[in-house]
PDB file of C-alpha atoms in Angstrom:
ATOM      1  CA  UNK A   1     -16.589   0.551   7.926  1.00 92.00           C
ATOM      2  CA  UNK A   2     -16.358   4.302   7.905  1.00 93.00           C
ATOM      3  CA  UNK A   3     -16.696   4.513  11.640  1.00 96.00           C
ATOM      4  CA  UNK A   4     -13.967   1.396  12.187  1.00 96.00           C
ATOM      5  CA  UNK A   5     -11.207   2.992   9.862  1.00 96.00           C
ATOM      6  CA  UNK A   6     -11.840   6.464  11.816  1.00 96.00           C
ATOM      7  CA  UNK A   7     -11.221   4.348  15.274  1.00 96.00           C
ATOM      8  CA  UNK A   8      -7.875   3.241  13.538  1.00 96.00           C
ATOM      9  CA  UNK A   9      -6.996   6.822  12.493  1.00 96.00           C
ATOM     10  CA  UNK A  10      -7.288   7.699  15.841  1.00 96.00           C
ATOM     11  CA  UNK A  11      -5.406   4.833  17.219  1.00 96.00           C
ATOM     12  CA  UNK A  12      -2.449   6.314  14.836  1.00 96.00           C
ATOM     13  CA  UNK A  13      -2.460   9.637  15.704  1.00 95.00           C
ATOM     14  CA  UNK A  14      -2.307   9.421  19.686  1.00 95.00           C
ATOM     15  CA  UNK A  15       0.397   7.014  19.105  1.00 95.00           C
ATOM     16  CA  UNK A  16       3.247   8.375  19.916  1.00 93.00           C
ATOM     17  CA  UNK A  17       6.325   7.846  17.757  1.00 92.00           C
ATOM     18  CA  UNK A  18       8.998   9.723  16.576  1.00 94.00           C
ATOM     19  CA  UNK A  19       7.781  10.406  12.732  1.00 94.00           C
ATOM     20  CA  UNK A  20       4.665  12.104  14.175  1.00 94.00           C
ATOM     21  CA  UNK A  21       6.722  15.343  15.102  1.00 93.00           C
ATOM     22  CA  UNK A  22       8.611  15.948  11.753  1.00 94.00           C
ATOM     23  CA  UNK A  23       5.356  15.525   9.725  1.00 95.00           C
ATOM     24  CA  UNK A  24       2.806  17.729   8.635  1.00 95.00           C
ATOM     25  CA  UNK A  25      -0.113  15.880   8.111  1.00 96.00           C
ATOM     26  CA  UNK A  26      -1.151  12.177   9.002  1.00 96.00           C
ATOM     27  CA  UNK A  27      -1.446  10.041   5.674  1.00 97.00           C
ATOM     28  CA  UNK A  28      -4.062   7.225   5.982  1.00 97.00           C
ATOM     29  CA  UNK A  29      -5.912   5.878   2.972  1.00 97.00           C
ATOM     30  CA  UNK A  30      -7.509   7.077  -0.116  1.00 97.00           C
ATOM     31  CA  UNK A  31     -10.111   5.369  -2.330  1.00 97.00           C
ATOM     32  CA  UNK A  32     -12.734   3.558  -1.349  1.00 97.00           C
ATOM     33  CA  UNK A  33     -13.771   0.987   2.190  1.00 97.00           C
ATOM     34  CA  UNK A  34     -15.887  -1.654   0.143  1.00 96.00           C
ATOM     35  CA  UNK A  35     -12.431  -2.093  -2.554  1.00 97.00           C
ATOM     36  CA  UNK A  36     -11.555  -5.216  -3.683  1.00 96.00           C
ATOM     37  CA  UNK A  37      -8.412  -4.024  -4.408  1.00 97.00           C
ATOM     38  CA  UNK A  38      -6.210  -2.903  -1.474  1.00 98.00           C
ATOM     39  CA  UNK A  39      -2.780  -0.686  -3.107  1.00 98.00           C
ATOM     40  CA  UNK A  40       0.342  -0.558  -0.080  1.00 98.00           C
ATOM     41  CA  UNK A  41       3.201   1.684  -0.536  1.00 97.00           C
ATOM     42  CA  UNK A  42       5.970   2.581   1.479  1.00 96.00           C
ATOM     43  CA  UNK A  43       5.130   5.805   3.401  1.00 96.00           C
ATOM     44  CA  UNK A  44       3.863   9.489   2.685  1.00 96.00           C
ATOM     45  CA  UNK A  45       6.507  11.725   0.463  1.00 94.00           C
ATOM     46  CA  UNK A  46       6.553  15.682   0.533  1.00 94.00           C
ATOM     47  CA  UNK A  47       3.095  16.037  -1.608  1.00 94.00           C
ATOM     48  CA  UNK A  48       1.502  13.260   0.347  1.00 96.00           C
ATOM     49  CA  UNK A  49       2.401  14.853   3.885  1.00 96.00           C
ATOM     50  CA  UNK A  50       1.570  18.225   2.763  1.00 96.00           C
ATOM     51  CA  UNK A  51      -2.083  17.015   1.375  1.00 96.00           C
ATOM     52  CA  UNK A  52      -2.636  13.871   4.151  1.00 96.00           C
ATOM     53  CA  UNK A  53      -3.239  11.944   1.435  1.00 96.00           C
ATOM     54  CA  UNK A  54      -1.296   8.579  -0.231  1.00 97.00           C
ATOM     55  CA  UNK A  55       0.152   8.796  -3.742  1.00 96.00           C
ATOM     56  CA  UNK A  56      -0.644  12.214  -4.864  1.00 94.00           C
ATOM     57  CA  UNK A  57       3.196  13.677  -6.113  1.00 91.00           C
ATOM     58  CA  UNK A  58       4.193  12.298  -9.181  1.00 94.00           C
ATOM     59  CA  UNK A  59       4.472   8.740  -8.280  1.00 94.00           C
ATOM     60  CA  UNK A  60       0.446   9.296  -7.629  1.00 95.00           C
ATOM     61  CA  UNK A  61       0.067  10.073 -11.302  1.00 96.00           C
ATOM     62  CA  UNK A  62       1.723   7.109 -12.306  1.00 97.00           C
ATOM     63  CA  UNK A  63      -0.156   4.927  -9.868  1.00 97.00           C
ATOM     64  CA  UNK A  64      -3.419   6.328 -11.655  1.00 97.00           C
ATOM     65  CA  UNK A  65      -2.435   5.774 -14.935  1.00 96.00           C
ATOM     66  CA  UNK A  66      -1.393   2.119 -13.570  1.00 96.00           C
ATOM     67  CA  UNK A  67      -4.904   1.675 -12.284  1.00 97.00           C
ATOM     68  CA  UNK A  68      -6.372   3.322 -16.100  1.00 96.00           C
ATOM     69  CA  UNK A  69      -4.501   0.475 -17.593  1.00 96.00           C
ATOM     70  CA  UNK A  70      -6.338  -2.272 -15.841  1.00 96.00           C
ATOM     71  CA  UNK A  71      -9.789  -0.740 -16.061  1.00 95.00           C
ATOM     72  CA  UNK A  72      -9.845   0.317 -12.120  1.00 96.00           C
ATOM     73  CA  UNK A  73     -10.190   3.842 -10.881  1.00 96.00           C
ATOM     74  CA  UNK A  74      -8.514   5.334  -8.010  1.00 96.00           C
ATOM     75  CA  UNK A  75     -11.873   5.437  -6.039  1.00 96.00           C
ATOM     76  CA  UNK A  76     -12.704   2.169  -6.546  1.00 97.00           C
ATOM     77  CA  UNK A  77      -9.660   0.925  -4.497  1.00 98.00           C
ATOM     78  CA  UNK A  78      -8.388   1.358  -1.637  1.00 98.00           C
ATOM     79  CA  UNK A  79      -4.628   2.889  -1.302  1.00 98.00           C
ATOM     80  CA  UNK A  80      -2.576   3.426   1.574  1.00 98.00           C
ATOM     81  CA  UNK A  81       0.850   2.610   3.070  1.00 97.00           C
ATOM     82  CA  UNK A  82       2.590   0.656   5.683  1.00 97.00           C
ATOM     83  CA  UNK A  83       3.577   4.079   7.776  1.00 97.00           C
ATOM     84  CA  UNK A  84       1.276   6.892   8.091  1.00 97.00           C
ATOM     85  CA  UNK A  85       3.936   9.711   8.887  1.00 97.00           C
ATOM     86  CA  UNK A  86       6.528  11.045   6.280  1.00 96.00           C
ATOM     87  CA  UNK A  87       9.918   9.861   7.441  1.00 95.00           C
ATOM     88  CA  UNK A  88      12.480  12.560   7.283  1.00 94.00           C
ATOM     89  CA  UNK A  89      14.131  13.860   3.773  1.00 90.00           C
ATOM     90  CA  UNK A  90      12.123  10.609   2.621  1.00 88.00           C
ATOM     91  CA  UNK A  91      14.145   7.872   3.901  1.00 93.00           C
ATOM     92  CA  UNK A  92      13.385   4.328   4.353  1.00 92.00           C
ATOM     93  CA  UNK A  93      11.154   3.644   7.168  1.00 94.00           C
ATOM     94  CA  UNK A  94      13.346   1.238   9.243  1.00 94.00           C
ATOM     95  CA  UNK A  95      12.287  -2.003  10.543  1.00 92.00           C
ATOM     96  CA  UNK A  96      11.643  -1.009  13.834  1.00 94.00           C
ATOM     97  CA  UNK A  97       8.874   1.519  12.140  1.00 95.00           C
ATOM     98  CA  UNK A  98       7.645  -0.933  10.043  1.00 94.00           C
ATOM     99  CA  UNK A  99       6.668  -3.239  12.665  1.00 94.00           C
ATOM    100  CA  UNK A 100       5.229  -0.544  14.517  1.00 94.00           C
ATOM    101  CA  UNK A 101       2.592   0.441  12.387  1.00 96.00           C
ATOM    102  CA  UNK A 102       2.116  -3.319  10.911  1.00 95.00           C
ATOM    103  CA  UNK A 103      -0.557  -3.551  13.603  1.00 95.00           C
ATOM    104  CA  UNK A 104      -2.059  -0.580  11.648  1.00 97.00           C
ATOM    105  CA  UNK A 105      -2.071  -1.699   8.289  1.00 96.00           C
ATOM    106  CA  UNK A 106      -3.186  -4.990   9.227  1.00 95.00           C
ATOM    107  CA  UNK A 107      -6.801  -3.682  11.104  1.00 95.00           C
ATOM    108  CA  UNK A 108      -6.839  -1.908   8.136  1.00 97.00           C
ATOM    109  CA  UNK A 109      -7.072  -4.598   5.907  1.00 96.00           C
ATOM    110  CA  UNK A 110      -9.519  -6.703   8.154  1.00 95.00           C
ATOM    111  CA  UNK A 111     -11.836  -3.451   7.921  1.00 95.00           C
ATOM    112  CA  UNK A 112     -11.636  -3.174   3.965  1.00 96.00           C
ATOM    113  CA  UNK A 113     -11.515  -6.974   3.628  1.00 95.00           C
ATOM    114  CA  UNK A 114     -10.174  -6.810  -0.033  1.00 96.00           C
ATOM    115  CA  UNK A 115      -9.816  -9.819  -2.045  1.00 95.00           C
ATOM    116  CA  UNK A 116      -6.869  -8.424  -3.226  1.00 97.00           C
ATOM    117  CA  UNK A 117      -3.520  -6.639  -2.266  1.00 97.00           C
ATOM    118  CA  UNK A 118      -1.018  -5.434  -4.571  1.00 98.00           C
ATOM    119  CA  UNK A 119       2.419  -4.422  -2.765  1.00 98.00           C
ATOM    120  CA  UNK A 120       3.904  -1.098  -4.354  1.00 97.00           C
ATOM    121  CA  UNK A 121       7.597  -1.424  -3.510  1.00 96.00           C
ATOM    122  CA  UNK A 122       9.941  -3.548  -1.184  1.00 94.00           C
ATOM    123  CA  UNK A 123       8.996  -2.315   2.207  1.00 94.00           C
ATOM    124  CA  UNK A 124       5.300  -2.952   1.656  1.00 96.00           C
ATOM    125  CA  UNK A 125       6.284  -6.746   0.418  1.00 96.00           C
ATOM    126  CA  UNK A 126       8.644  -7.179   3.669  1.00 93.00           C
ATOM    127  CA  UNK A 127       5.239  -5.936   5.771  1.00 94.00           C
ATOM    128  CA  UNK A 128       2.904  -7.846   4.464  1.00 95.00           C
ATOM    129  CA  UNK A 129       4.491 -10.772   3.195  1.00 94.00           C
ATOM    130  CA  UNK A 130       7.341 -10.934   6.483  1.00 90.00           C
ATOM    131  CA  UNK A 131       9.617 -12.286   4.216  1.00 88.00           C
ATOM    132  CA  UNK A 132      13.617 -11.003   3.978  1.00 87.00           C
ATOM    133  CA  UNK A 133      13.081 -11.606   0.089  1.00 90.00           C
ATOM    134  CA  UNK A 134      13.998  -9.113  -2.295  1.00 91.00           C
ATOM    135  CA  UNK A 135      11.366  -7.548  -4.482  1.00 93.00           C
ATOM    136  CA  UNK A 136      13.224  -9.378  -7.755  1.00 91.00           C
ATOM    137  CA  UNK A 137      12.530 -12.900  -6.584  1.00 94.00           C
ATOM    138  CA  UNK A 138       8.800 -12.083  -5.036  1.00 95.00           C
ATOM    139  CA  UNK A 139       7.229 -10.183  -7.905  1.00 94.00           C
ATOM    140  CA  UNK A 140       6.118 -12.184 -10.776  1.00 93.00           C
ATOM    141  CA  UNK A 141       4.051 -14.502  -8.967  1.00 94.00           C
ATOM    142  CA  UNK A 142       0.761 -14.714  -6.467  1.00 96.00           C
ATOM    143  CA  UNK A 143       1.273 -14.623  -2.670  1.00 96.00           C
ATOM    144  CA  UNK A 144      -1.154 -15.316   0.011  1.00 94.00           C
ATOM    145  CA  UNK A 145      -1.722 -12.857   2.766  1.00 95.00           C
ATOM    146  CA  UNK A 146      -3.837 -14.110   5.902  1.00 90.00           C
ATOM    147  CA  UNK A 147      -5.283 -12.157   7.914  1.00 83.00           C
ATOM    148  CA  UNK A 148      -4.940 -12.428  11.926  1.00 76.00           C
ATOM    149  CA  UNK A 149      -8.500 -12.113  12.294  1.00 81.00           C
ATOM    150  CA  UNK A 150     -10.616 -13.637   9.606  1.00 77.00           C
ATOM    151  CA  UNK A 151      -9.881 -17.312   8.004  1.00 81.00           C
ATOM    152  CA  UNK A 152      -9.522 -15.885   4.567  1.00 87.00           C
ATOM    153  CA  UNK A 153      -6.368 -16.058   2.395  1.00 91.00           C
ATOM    154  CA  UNK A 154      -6.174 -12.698   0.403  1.00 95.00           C
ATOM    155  CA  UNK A 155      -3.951 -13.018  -3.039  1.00 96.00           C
ATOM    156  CA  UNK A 156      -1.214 -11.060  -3.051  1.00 97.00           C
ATOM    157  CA  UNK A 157       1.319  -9.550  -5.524  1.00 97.00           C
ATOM    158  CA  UNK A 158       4.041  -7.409  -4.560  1.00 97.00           C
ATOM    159  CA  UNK A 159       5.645  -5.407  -7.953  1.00 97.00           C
ATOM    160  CA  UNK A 160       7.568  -2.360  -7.932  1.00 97.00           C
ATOM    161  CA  UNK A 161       6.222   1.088  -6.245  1.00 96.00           C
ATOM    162  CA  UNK A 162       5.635   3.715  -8.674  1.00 96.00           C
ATOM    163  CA  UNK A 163       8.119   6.618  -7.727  1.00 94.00           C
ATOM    164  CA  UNK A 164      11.466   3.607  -8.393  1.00 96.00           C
ATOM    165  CA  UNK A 165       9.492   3.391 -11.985  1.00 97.00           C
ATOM    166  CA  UNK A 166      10.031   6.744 -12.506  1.00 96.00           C
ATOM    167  CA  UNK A 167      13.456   6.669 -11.593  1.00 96.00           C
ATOM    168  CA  UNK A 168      14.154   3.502 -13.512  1.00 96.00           C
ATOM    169  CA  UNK A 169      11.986   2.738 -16.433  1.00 96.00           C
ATOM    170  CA  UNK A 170      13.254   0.218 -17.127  1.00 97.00           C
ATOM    171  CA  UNK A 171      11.357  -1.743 -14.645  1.00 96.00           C
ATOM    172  CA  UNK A 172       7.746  -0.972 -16.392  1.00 95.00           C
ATOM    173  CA  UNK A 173       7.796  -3.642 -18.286  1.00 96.00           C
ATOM    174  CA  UNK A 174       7.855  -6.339 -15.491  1.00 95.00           C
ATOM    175  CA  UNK A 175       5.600  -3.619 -13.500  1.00 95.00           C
ATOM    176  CA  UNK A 176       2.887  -4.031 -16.388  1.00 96.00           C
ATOM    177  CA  UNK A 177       3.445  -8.087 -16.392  1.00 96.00           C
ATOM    178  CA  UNK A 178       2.352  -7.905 -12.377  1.00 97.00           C
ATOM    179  CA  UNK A 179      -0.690  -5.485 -13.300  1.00 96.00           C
ATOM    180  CA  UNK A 180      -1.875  -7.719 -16.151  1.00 96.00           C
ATOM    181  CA  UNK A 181      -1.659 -10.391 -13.925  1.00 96.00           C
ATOM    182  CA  UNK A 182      -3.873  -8.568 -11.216  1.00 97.00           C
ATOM    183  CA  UNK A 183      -6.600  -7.945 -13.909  1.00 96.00           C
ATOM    184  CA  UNK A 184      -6.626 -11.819 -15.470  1.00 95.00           C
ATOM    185  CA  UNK A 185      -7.558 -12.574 -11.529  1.00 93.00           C
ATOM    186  CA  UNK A 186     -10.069  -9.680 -10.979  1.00 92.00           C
ATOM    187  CA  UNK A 187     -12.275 -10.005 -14.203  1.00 85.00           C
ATOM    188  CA  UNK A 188     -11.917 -14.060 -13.987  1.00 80.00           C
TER     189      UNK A 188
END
């Protein structure tokens, strides 16, 4: 698996897009190849593009106290994003970005095989899920993703990504609800 995700980090980094020349550092995955658990964000912020590594700012520290609450530790999963570059002053990758590196995130997935994926945030649901839904009506209940390359369905949850729960805390509470539900399926 090592060697196959190495192949794909490859693949991203002689691709040759826009983001690629603003950014520091290429942000792949963190965690572990054999997870059950697969995590998607959005893209790399500041901390992540200056250490090439998903979720590590202050959204990363909520993400691990996320994965603390459910009995899972960040090495034991498998967390990356749908785009590997840091868009610039941290905007919203567009579509056209998103559906660039879907090919990505999706060999990605076939190579970790999870039986899981939980969906940080409304560009990872619109990825994975190709839906125009918002976030509001698509967390709260199971999805299926399926893969273009294996037969099997892989459950899927999309909740809310951790840097718009520190903005809004509000939104924890229905962020915990999606966790809890994630753990009731692992340890059944």
């Amino acid at each position: 698996k090592f060697n196959k995700i190495q192949t794909i980090i490859e693949k991203i980094k002689s691709y040759d897009c826009p983001l690629k020349k603003t950014a520091k550092n290429i942000v792949v995955y963190d965690g572990s190849l054999d997870a059950k658990v697969m995590f998607i964000g959005e893209a790399p912020g500041r901390d992540e593009d200056a250490q090439g590594l998903p979720f590590v700012g202050k959204a990363g520290m909520l993400l691990n106290k996320m994965l603390s609450a459910i009995n899972l530790k960040r090495e034991e999963v498998y967390i990356t994003n749908v785009i590997n570059w840091r868009p610039p002053e941290n905007r919203t990758p567009t579509d056209e970005e998103i559906l660039e590196f879907l090919p990505f995130l999706q060999e990605q997935i076939d190579v970790v095989n999870p039986d899981f994926i939980f969906l940080l945030g409304g560009v990872a649901a619109k990825a994975i899920l190709s839906t125009p839904l918002s976030l509001g009506k698509l967390r709260g209940s199971w999805h299926e993703y399926q893969s273009l390359k294996t037969n099997k369905k892989i459950y899927t949850i999309a909740s809310y990504h951790p840097a718009f729960l520190l903005r809004s805390p509000q939104y924890k509470k229905a962020s915990w609800e999606d966790l809890k539900m994630l753990q009731k399926r692992i340890y059944e």
